[in-house]
Amino acid sequence: MSSPIAEVVPQSLCAREPRVPADRLVAEMVPPPRFDSVRFDTYVPDPKQPSQSEAVTVLSAFAAGLGGATASGQGRKRWFGGRKPAAPAGPRGVYLDGGYGVGKTHLLASLWHATPAPAEQKAFGTFVELTNLVGALGFQQTVRTLSGHRLLCIDEFELDDPGDTVLVSSLLSRLVEAGVALAATSNTLPGKLGEGRFAAADFLREIQGLSAHFLPLRIDGDDYRHRGLPEAPAPYDDEQVTKAAYATPGASLDPFPALLDHVARIHPSRYGALTEGLTAVCLTGVKPVDDQSTALRLVVLADRLYDREVPVLASGLPFDRLFSDEMLNGGYRKKYFRAISRLTALARDAKPLVRQ
């Protein structure tokens, strides 16, 4: 009788040590694979939430308005009537505020695709990826690199510490002065950024400066990932997960605690490269994450897996029990709920990998 475990030995995320050169970080600032083909006309607004349809209308007009001008001064004559105008008055960007799962990233990626400019004049990345870019290139080089863009899209905009507040405030101000249009998504209104994470009142000027760059656009609704869908499958046992990993070419297999230790030693800017080429991630022994630093790294990893549509098959605790009640009620609760939502969707995608 042949072994139920097939021929292919799964990969291990813990054995991967990706290195990502700075120029690759810039080149990869495009919508992730999950959002390659999204457009405004593929967004399906909830008829019970008129703000969703309104968002499509506003963003379509915003994209059309970016058509005849480039940043770094070129084309400004058409916009403002002078060769060397002062920075434009009023908001120079749009800010999509709403709960997780209402389609904000779909809309942001649709805006990127709809903006009539070459791909090299548009940048798309998460807030974490933007701050990582500054870390890789340095502030001045980041300003020079992005100043030639027509549009910068920032997904999951959030301020986690005072340093980010000052850094991003300065960066976006310089880019707006160069004529770069901005668009961002977040679960937090711009005037409330940083609340519950650090002494935001001490950085009120920077936060207000950030807020001034954006016209807030509220998007209401329920998490579409669970709209009318069954509950996520319960975790499997270790043997089922292991068999599925061996039977799935391109899958990885790791103990969950070992993976947490591994990602703690890797900069989050490399999590995309860490998951590159995987067809599935199989994890054994999922348990609660009690350290906030580790939990926030897991949030970033979940985002990269979701962006790349990599199914996640796991044993141990279900994903809705990853984070403690204290975490789910703390300053980072929206990040944790987003991670739970996305991991739940990926767990549902992994169900066909298990042979019944």
Tab-separated table of C-alpha atoms in Angstrom:
chain	number	residue	atom	x	y	z
A	1	MET	CA	0.000	0.000	0.000
A	2	SER	CA	1.450	3.340	-1.025
A	3	SER	CA	1.954	6.180	1.388
A	4	PRO	CA	-0.878	8.742	1.493
A	5	ILE	CA	1.801	11.428	1.430
A	6	ALA	CA	2.715	12.271	-2.148
A	7	GLU	CA	5.985	12.881	-3.924
A	8	VAL	CA	6.534	16.613	-3.465
A	9	VAL	CA	8.381	17.811	-0.375
A	10	PRO	CA	6.877	21.151	0.682
A	11	GLN	CA	8.953	24.282	1.070
A	12	SER	CA	9.587	25.978	4.382
A	13	LEU	CA	9.056	29.694	4.921
A	14	CYS	CA	11.479	29.431	7.821
A	15	ALA	CA	14.229	28.424	5.389
A	16	ARG	CA	13.747	31.525	3.248
A	17	GLU	CA	15.942	34.598	3.756
A	18	PRO	CA	14.846	37.001	1.004
A	19	ARG	CA	16.934	40.012	0.021
A	20	VAL	CA	15.131	42.835	-1.767
A	21	PRO	CA	17.209	45.579	-3.457
A	22	ALA	CA	15.904	49.133	-3.174
A	23	ASP	CA	15.232	49.497	-6.911
A	24	ARG	CA	12.950	46.467	-6.759
A	25	LEU	CA	10.950	48.109	-3.942
A	26	VAL	CA	10.237	51.043	-6.283
A	27	ALA	CA	9.464	48.875	-9.327
A	28	GLU	CA	7.014	46.788	-7.301
A	29	MET	CA	4.937	49.783	-6.207
A	30	VAL	CA	1.964	48.662	-8.291
A	31	PRO	CA	-1.374	47.095	-7.286
A	32	PRO	CA	-0.801	43.541	-5.985
A	33	PRO	CA	-1.759	40.499	-8.092
A	34	ARG	CA	-5.188	40.188	-6.460
A	35	PHE	CA	-6.036	43.625	-7.831
A	36	ASP	CA	-4.417	43.388	-11.281
A	37	SER	CA	-7.718	43.214	-13.119
A	38	VAL	CA	-10.015	45.269	-10.896
A	39	ARG	CA	-11.664	48.342	-12.348
A	40	PHE	CA	-14.413	50.716	-11.273
A	41	ASP	CA	-16.929	48.752	-13.328
A	42	THR	CA	-15.991	45.496	-11.551
A	43	TYR	CA	-16.727	46.999	-8.136
A	44	VAL	CA	-20.177	45.865	-7.004
A	45	PRO	CA	-21.658	48.478	-4.647
A	46	ASP	CA	-24.012	47.285	-1.937
A	47	PRO	CA	-27.389	48.775	-2.916
A	48	LYS	CA	-28.067	49.404	0.779
A	49	GLN	CA	-24.958	51.593	1.032
A	50	PRO	CA	-25.207	54.636	-1.303
A	51	SER	CA	-21.774	55.849	-0.161
A	52	GLN	CA	-20.215	52.987	-2.147
A	53	SER	CA	-21.724	54.129	-5.458
A	54	GLU	CA	-20.842	57.726	-4.603
A	55	ALA	CA	-17.223	56.706	-4.055
A	56	VAL	CA	-17.028	55.228	-7.567
A	57	THR	CA	-18.375	58.462	-9.042
A	58	VAL	CA	-16.002	60.706	-7.076
A	59	LEU	CA	-12.928	58.585	-7.762
A	60	SER	CA	-13.710	58.253	-11.473
A	61	ALA	CA	-13.832	62.040	-11.734
A	62	PHE	CA	-10.634	62.346	-9.692
A	63	ALA	CA	-8.827	59.966	-12.075
A	64	ALA	CA	-10.080	61.844	-15.135
A	65	GLY	CA	-8.854	65.101	-13.621
A	66	LEU	CA	-5.307	63.749	-13.456
A	67	GLY	CA	-5.106	63.433	-17.256
A	68	GLY	CA	-3.050	66.311	-18.679
A	69	ALA	CA	-0.514	67.078	-16.033
A	70	THR	CA	2.626	65.612	-14.668
A	71	ALA	CA	4.402	66.243	-11.429
A	72	SER	CA	7.647	68.162	-10.834
A	73	GLY	CA	6.238	71.286	-12.472
A	74	GLN	CA	5.503	69.881	-15.934
A	75	GLY	CA	1.948	70.539	-16.942
A	76	ARG	CA	1.218	72.860	-14.034
A	77	LYS	CA	0.446	75.688	-16.409
A	78	ARG	CA	-2.746	73.846	-17.453
A	79	TRP	CA	-3.737	73.288	-13.834
A	80	PHE	CA	-3.121	76.623	-12.229
A	81	GLY	CA	-2.278	79.115	-14.986
A	82	GLY	CA	1.339	79.824	-14.092
A	83	ARG	CA	4.704	78.333	-14.840
A	84	LYS	CA	5.897	78.176	-11.238
A	85	PRO	CA	2.771	78.205	-9.106
A	86	ALA	CA	2.624	77.918	-5.385
A	87	ALA	CA	1.388	74.659	-3.903
A	88	PRO	CA	-2.306	74.205	-4.758
A	89	ALA	CA	-4.817	75.372	-2.209
A	90	GLY	CA	-7.144	72.846	-0.618
A	91	PRO	CA	-6.871	69.058	-0.544
A	92	ARG	CA	-4.672	67.488	-3.219
A	93	GLY	CA	-5.915	63.992	-2.572
A	94	VAL	CA	-8.765	61.698	-1.603
A	95	TYR	CA	-8.931	59.629	1.560
A	96	LEU	CA	-11.167	56.550	1.639
A	97	ASP	CA	-12.344	55.925	5.185
A	98	GLY	CA	-14.329	52.814	6.075
A	99	GLY	CA	-14.368	49.482	7.846
A	100	TYR	CA	-12.464	46.454	6.669
A	101	GLY	CA	-13.914	44.499	3.760
A	102	VAL	CA	-15.944	47.312	2.135
A	103	GLY	CA	-13.759	47.308	-0.991
A	104	LYS	CA	-11.454	50.251	-0.292
A	105	THR	CA	-8.390	48.551	-1.800
A	106	HIS	CA	-10.444	47.542	-4.863
A	107	LEU	CA	-11.391	51.198	-5.341
A	108	LEU	CA	-7.855	52.448	-4.737
A	109	ALA	CA	-6.437	49.993	-7.282
A	110	SER	CA	-9.188	50.957	-9.731
A	111	LEU	CA	-8.145	54.594	-9.346
A	112	TRP	CA	-4.538	53.620	-10.116
A	113	HIS	CA	-5.631	51.737	-13.251
A	114	ALA	CA	-7.995	54.517	-14.370
A	115	THR	CA	-5.493	57.353	-14.021
A	116	PRO	CA	-4.310	58.228	-17.558
A	117	ALA	CA	-0.576	58.004	-16.990
A	118	PRO	CA	2.163	55.447	-17.661
A	119	ALA	CA	2.719	52.897	-14.890
A	120	GLU	CA	6.099	54.419	-14.065
A	121	GLN	CA	4.343	57.702	-13.183
A	122	LYS	CA	1.995	56.027	-10.695
A	123	ALA	CA	2.893	54.363	-7.399
A	124	PHE	CA	0.784	52.030	-5.266
A	125	GLY	CA	1.785	50.580	-1.927
A	126	THR	CA	0.703	50.058	1.638
A	127	PHE	CA	1.636	52.559	4.305
A	128	VAL	CA	4.170	50.057	5.652
A	129	GLU	CA	5.714	49.655	2.188
A	130	LEU	CA	5.991	53.443	1.840
A	131	THR	CA	7.832	53.831	5.145
A	132	ASN	CA	10.020	50.851	4.204
A	133	LEU	CA	10.884	52.609	0.944
A	134	VAL	CA	12.069	55.659	2.879
A	135	GLY	CA	14.148	53.369	5.060
A	136	ALA	CA	15.743	51.770	1.996
A	137	LEU	CA	16.326	54.892	-0.116
A	138	GLY	CA	16.581	57.638	2.464
A	139	PHE	CA	14.202	60.579	2.727
A	140	GLN	CA	15.669	62.856	0.059
A	141	GLN	CA	16.018	60.089	-2.530
A	142	THR	CA	12.433	58.975	-1.878
A	143	VAL	CA	11.234	62.536	-2.456
A	144	ARG	CA	13.212	62.737	-5.715
A	145	THR	CA	11.954	59.332	-6.874
A	146	LEU	CA	8.271	59.913	-6.147
A	147	SER	CA	8.195	63.595	-7.182
A	148	GLY	CA	8.155	62.496	-10.815
A	149	HIS	CA	4.900	60.629	-10.287
A	150	ARG	CA	1.429	61.813	-11.134
A	151	LEU	CA	-0.291	59.737	-8.444
A	152	LEU	CA	0.689	58.060	-5.172
A	153	CYS	CA	-1.793	55.548	-3.744
A	154	ILE	CA	-1.297	54.548	-0.094
A	155	ASP	CA	-3.280	51.564	1.146
A	156	GLU	CA	-3.947	50.924	4.854
A	157	PHE	CA	-2.775	54.358	5.932
A	158	GLU	CA	-2.114	54.439	9.665
A	159	LEU	CA	0.244	56.036	12.139
A	160	ASP	CA	1.741	53.620	14.638
A	161	ASP	CA	4.392	55.802	16.241
A	162	PRO	CA	5.531	59.441	16.471
A	163	GLY	CA	8.408	58.904	14.052
A	164	ASP	CA	6.036	57.813	11.293
A	165	THR	CA	3.898	60.890	11.925
A	166	VAL	CA	6.711	63.364	11.330
A	167	LEU	CA	8.234	61.332	8.478
A	168	VAL	CA	5.039	60.899	6.473
A	169	SER	CA	3.832	64.434	7.139
A	170	SER	CA	7.088	65.809	5.723
A	171	LEU	CA	7.147	63.386	2.791
A	172	LEU	CA	3.588	64.027	1.646
A	173	SER	CA	4.004	67.787	1.989
A	174	ARG	CA	7.052	67.676	-0.285
A	175	LEU	CA	5.240	65.488	-2.817
A	176	VAL	CA	2.161	67.707	-2.882
A	177	GLU	CA	4.441	70.709	-3.497
A	178	ALA	CA	5.874	68.778	-6.468
A	179	GLY	CA	2.376	68.288	-7.889
A	180	VAL	CA	1.831	64.649	-6.952
A	181	ALA	CA	-1.807	63.698	-6.374
A	182	LEU	CA	-2.525	61.503	-3.356
A	183	ALA	CA	-5.060	58.803	-2.580
A	184	ALA	CA	-5.223	56.722	0.579
A	185	THR	CA	-7.364	54.163	2.353
A	186	SER	CA	-7.720	53.702	6.093
A	187	ASN	CA	-10.022	52.513	8.843
A	188	THR	CA	-9.404	55.792	10.682
A	189	LEU	CA	-10.398	59.334	9.795
A	190	PRO	CA	-7.338	61.496	9.022
A	191	GLY	CA	-7.910	63.737	12.031
A	192	LYS	CA	-7.942	60.680	14.326
A	193	LEU	CA	-4.700	59.079	13.107
A	194	GLY	CA	-2.473	57.749	15.861
A	195	GLU	CA	-5.249	57.772	18.443
A	196	GLY	CA	-4.765	55.042	21.031
A	197	ARG	CA	-1.237	54.250	19.788
A	198	PHE	CA	0.870	57.145	21.083
A	199	ALA	CA	0.417	60.651	22.470
A	200	ALA	CA	-1.247	61.880	19.290
A	201	ALA	CA	-2.127	65.230	20.879
A	202	ASP	CA	1.595	66.036	21.003
A	203	PHE	CA	1.767	65.636	17.245
A	204	LEU	CA	-1.477	67.418	16.430
A	205	ARG	CA	0.160	69.855	14.007
A	206	GLU	CA	1.601	67.046	11.900
A	207	ILE	CA	-1.657	65.098	11.958
A	208	GLN	CA	-3.649	68.175	10.972
A	209	GLY	CA	-1.129	68.832	8.211
A	210	LEU	CA	-1.674	65.326	6.879
A	211	SER	CA	-5.433	65.748	7.091
A	212	ALA	CA	-5.254	68.969	5.065
A	213	HIS	CA	-3.891	67.061	2.066
A	214	PHE	CA	-7.006	64.903	1.744
A	215	LEU	CA	-10.717	65.132	1.041
A	216	PRO	CA	-12.228	62.388	3.250
A	217	LEU	CA	-14.642	60.038	1.519
A	218	ARG	CA	-16.579	57.759	3.848
A	219	ILE	CA	-17.469	54.265	2.575
A	220	ASP	CA	-20.022	52.385	4.667
A	221	GLY	CA	-20.872	48.714	4.489
A	222	ASP	CA	-20.289	45.198	5.756
A	223	ASP	CA	-17.229	43.063	5.123
A	224	TYR	CA	-17.852	41.731	1.605
A	225	ARG	CA	-15.634	38.712	2.310
A	226	HIS	CA	-18.351	37.371	4.580
A	227	ARG	CA	-21.394	38.767	2.788
A	228	GLY	CA	-23.705	35.804	2.198
A	229	LEU	CA	-20.847	33.292	2.540
A	230	PRO	CA	-20.571	30.356	4.946
A	231	GLU	CA	-18.402	30.580	8.035
A	232	ALA	CA	-14.707	29.861	7.613
A	233	PRO	CA	-13.840	26.163	7.876
A	234	ALA	CA	-12.714	24.931	11.279
A	235	PRO	CA	-8.993	24.176	11.627
A	236	TYR	CA	-7.828	20.744	10.513
A	237	ASP	CA	-5.579	18.385	12.441
A	238	ASP	CA	-1.808	18.247	11.947
A	239	GLU	CA	-1.957	15.122	9.797
A	240	GLN	CA	-4.478	16.613	7.369
A	241	VAL	CA	-2.435	19.792	7.002
A	242	THR	CA	0.792	17.847	6.476
A	243	LYS	CA	-0.750	15.543	3.868
A	244	ALA	CA	-2.196	18.527	2.008
A	245	ALA	CA	1.199	20.260	2.000
A	246	TYR	CA	2.911	17.200	0.508
A	247	ALA	CA	0.145	16.760	-2.056
A	248	THR	CA	0.237	20.407	-3.223
A	249	PRO	CA	3.151	21.404	-5.486
A	250	GLY	CA	4.523	24.782	-4.471
A	251	ALA	CA	3.106	24.685	-0.933
A	252	SER	CA	5.009	25.506	2.233
A	253	LEU	CA	4.749	23.710	5.571
A	254	ASP	CA	5.864	25.210	8.887
A	255	PRO	CA	4.990	25.034	12.582
A	256	PHE	CA	3.197	28.264	13.424
A	257	PRO	CA	5.422	29.150	16.425
A	258	ALA	CA	8.566	28.676	14.309
A	259	LEU	CA	7.159	30.932	11.591
A	260	LEU	CA	6.438	33.680	14.134
A	261	ASP	CA	10.042	33.470	15.353
A	262	HIS	CA	11.297	33.627	11.763
A	263	VAL	CA	9.289	36.672	10.665
A	264	ALA	CA	10.461	38.500	13.785
A	265	ARG	CA	13.963	38.414	12.270
A	266	ILE	CA	12.907	39.621	8.801
A	267	HIS	CA	12.052	43.211	7.936
A	268	PRO	CA	8.376	43.530	6.886
A	269	SER	CA	9.477	45.056	3.570
A	270	ARG	CA	10.628	41.548	2.605
A	271	TYR	CA	7.425	39.668	3.447
A	272	GLY	CA	6.248	39.891	-0.156
A	273	ALA	CA	9.464	38.265	-1.349
A	274	LEU	CA	9.165	35.728	1.477
A	275	THR	CA	5.860	34.465	0.075
A	276	GLU	CA	6.804	34.729	-3.592
A	277	GLY	CA	5.863	31.763	-5.776
A	278	LEU	CA	3.918	29.865	-3.123
A	279	THR	CA	0.705	28.077	-4.069
A	280	ALA	CA	-0.389	27.548	-0.457
A	281	VAL	CA	0.822	28.125	3.092
A	282	CYS	CA	0.282	25.219	5.484
A	283	LEU	CA	0.703	25.826	9.210
A	284	THR	CA	0.545	23.437	12.141
A	285	GLY	CA	-0.139	24.353	15.737
A	286	VAL	CA	-1.711	27.783	15.367
A	287	LYS	CA	-1.920	29.364	18.806
A	288	PRO	CA	-2.714	32.798	20.245
A	289	VAL	CA	-0.190	35.574	19.633
A	290	ASP	CA	0.421	37.322	22.915
A	291	ASP	CA	3.186	39.744	21.917
A	292	GLN	CA	2.027	42.929	20.196
A	293	SER	CA	5.165	43.377	18.083
A	294	THR	CA	4.806	39.821	16.749
A	295	ALA	CA	1.081	40.329	16.205
A	296	LEU	CA	1.679	43.432	14.074
A	297	ARG	CA	4.210	41.537	11.961
A	298	LEU	CA	1.637	38.791	11.482
A	299	VAL	CA	-0.816	41.444	10.249
A	300	VAL	CA	1.665	42.485	7.543
A	301	LEU	CA	2.298	38.854	6.566
A	302	ALA	CA	-1.460	38.255	6.319
A	303	ASP	CA	-1.752	41.296	4.042
A	304	ARG	CA	0.966	40.020	1.713
A	305	LEU	CA	-0.605	36.548	1.541
A	306	TYR	CA	-4.015	38.060	0.840
A	307	ASP	CA	-2.607	40.353	-1.856
A	308	ARG	CA	-1.091	37.325	-3.581
A	309	GLU	CA	-4.173	35.116	-3.096
A	310	VAL	CA	-2.205	32.391	-1.292
A	311	PRO	CA	-4.549	29.959	0.518
A	312	VAL	CA	-3.728	29.263	4.170
A	313	LEU	CA	-4.420	25.812	5.631
A	314	ALA	CA	-3.931	25.464	9.368
A	315	SER	CA	-4.305	23.259	12.399
A	316	GLY	CA	-4.690	24.474	15.964
A	317	LEU	CA	-6.878	27.400	16.945
A	318	PRO	CA	-9.202	29.115	14.430
A	319	PHE	CA	-7.967	32.461	13.148
A	320	ASP	CA	-10.608	34.440	15.023
A	321	ARG	CA	-8.858	33.424	18.250
A	322	LEU	CA	-5.359	34.584	17.230
A	323	PHE	CA	-5.502	37.845	19.171
A	324	SER	CA	-6.482	38.413	22.790
A	325	ASP	CA	-9.514	40.421	23.841
A	326	GLU	CA	-7.118	43.082	25.092
A	327	MET	CA	-5.568	43.388	21.621
A	328	LEU	CA	-8.958	43.430	19.907
A	329	ASN	CA	-10.026	46.295	22.149
A	330	GLY	CA	-6.764	48.245	21.946
A	331	GLY	CA	-5.331	50.873	19.648
A	332	TYR	CA	-4.464	48.388	16.891
A	333	ARG	CA	-7.819	46.601	16.901
A	334	LYS	CA	-8.673	47.574	13.321
A	335	LYS	CA	-5.441	46.024	12.069
A	336	TYR	CA	-6.177	42.806	13.936
A	337	PHE	CA	-9.741	42.598	12.685
A	338	ARG	CA	-8.495	43.113	9.123
A	339	ALA	CA	-5.988	40.276	9.588
A	340	ILE	CA	-8.687	37.973	10.954
A	341	SER	CA	-10.958	38.845	8.046
A	342	ARG	CA	-8.265	38.197	5.447
A	343	LEU	CA	-6.923	35.004	7.020
A	344	THR	CA	-10.486	33.710	7.283
A	345	ALA	CA	-10.962	34.309	3.566
A	346	LEU	CA	-7.683	32.528	2.780
A	347	ALA	CA	-8.626	29.612	5.046
A	348	ARG	CA	-11.846	29.283	3.084
A	349	ASP	CA	-9.833	29.272	-0.153
A	350	ALA	CA	-7.670	26.434	1.237
A	351	LYS	CA	-10.548	24.036	1.859
A	352	PRO	CA	-10.213	22.238	-1.537
A	353	LEU	CA	-6.620	21.285	-0.653
A	354	VAL	CA	-7.808	18.768	1.937
A	355	ARG	CA	-8.734	15.404	0.521
A	356	GLN	CA	-11.867	14.109	2.147
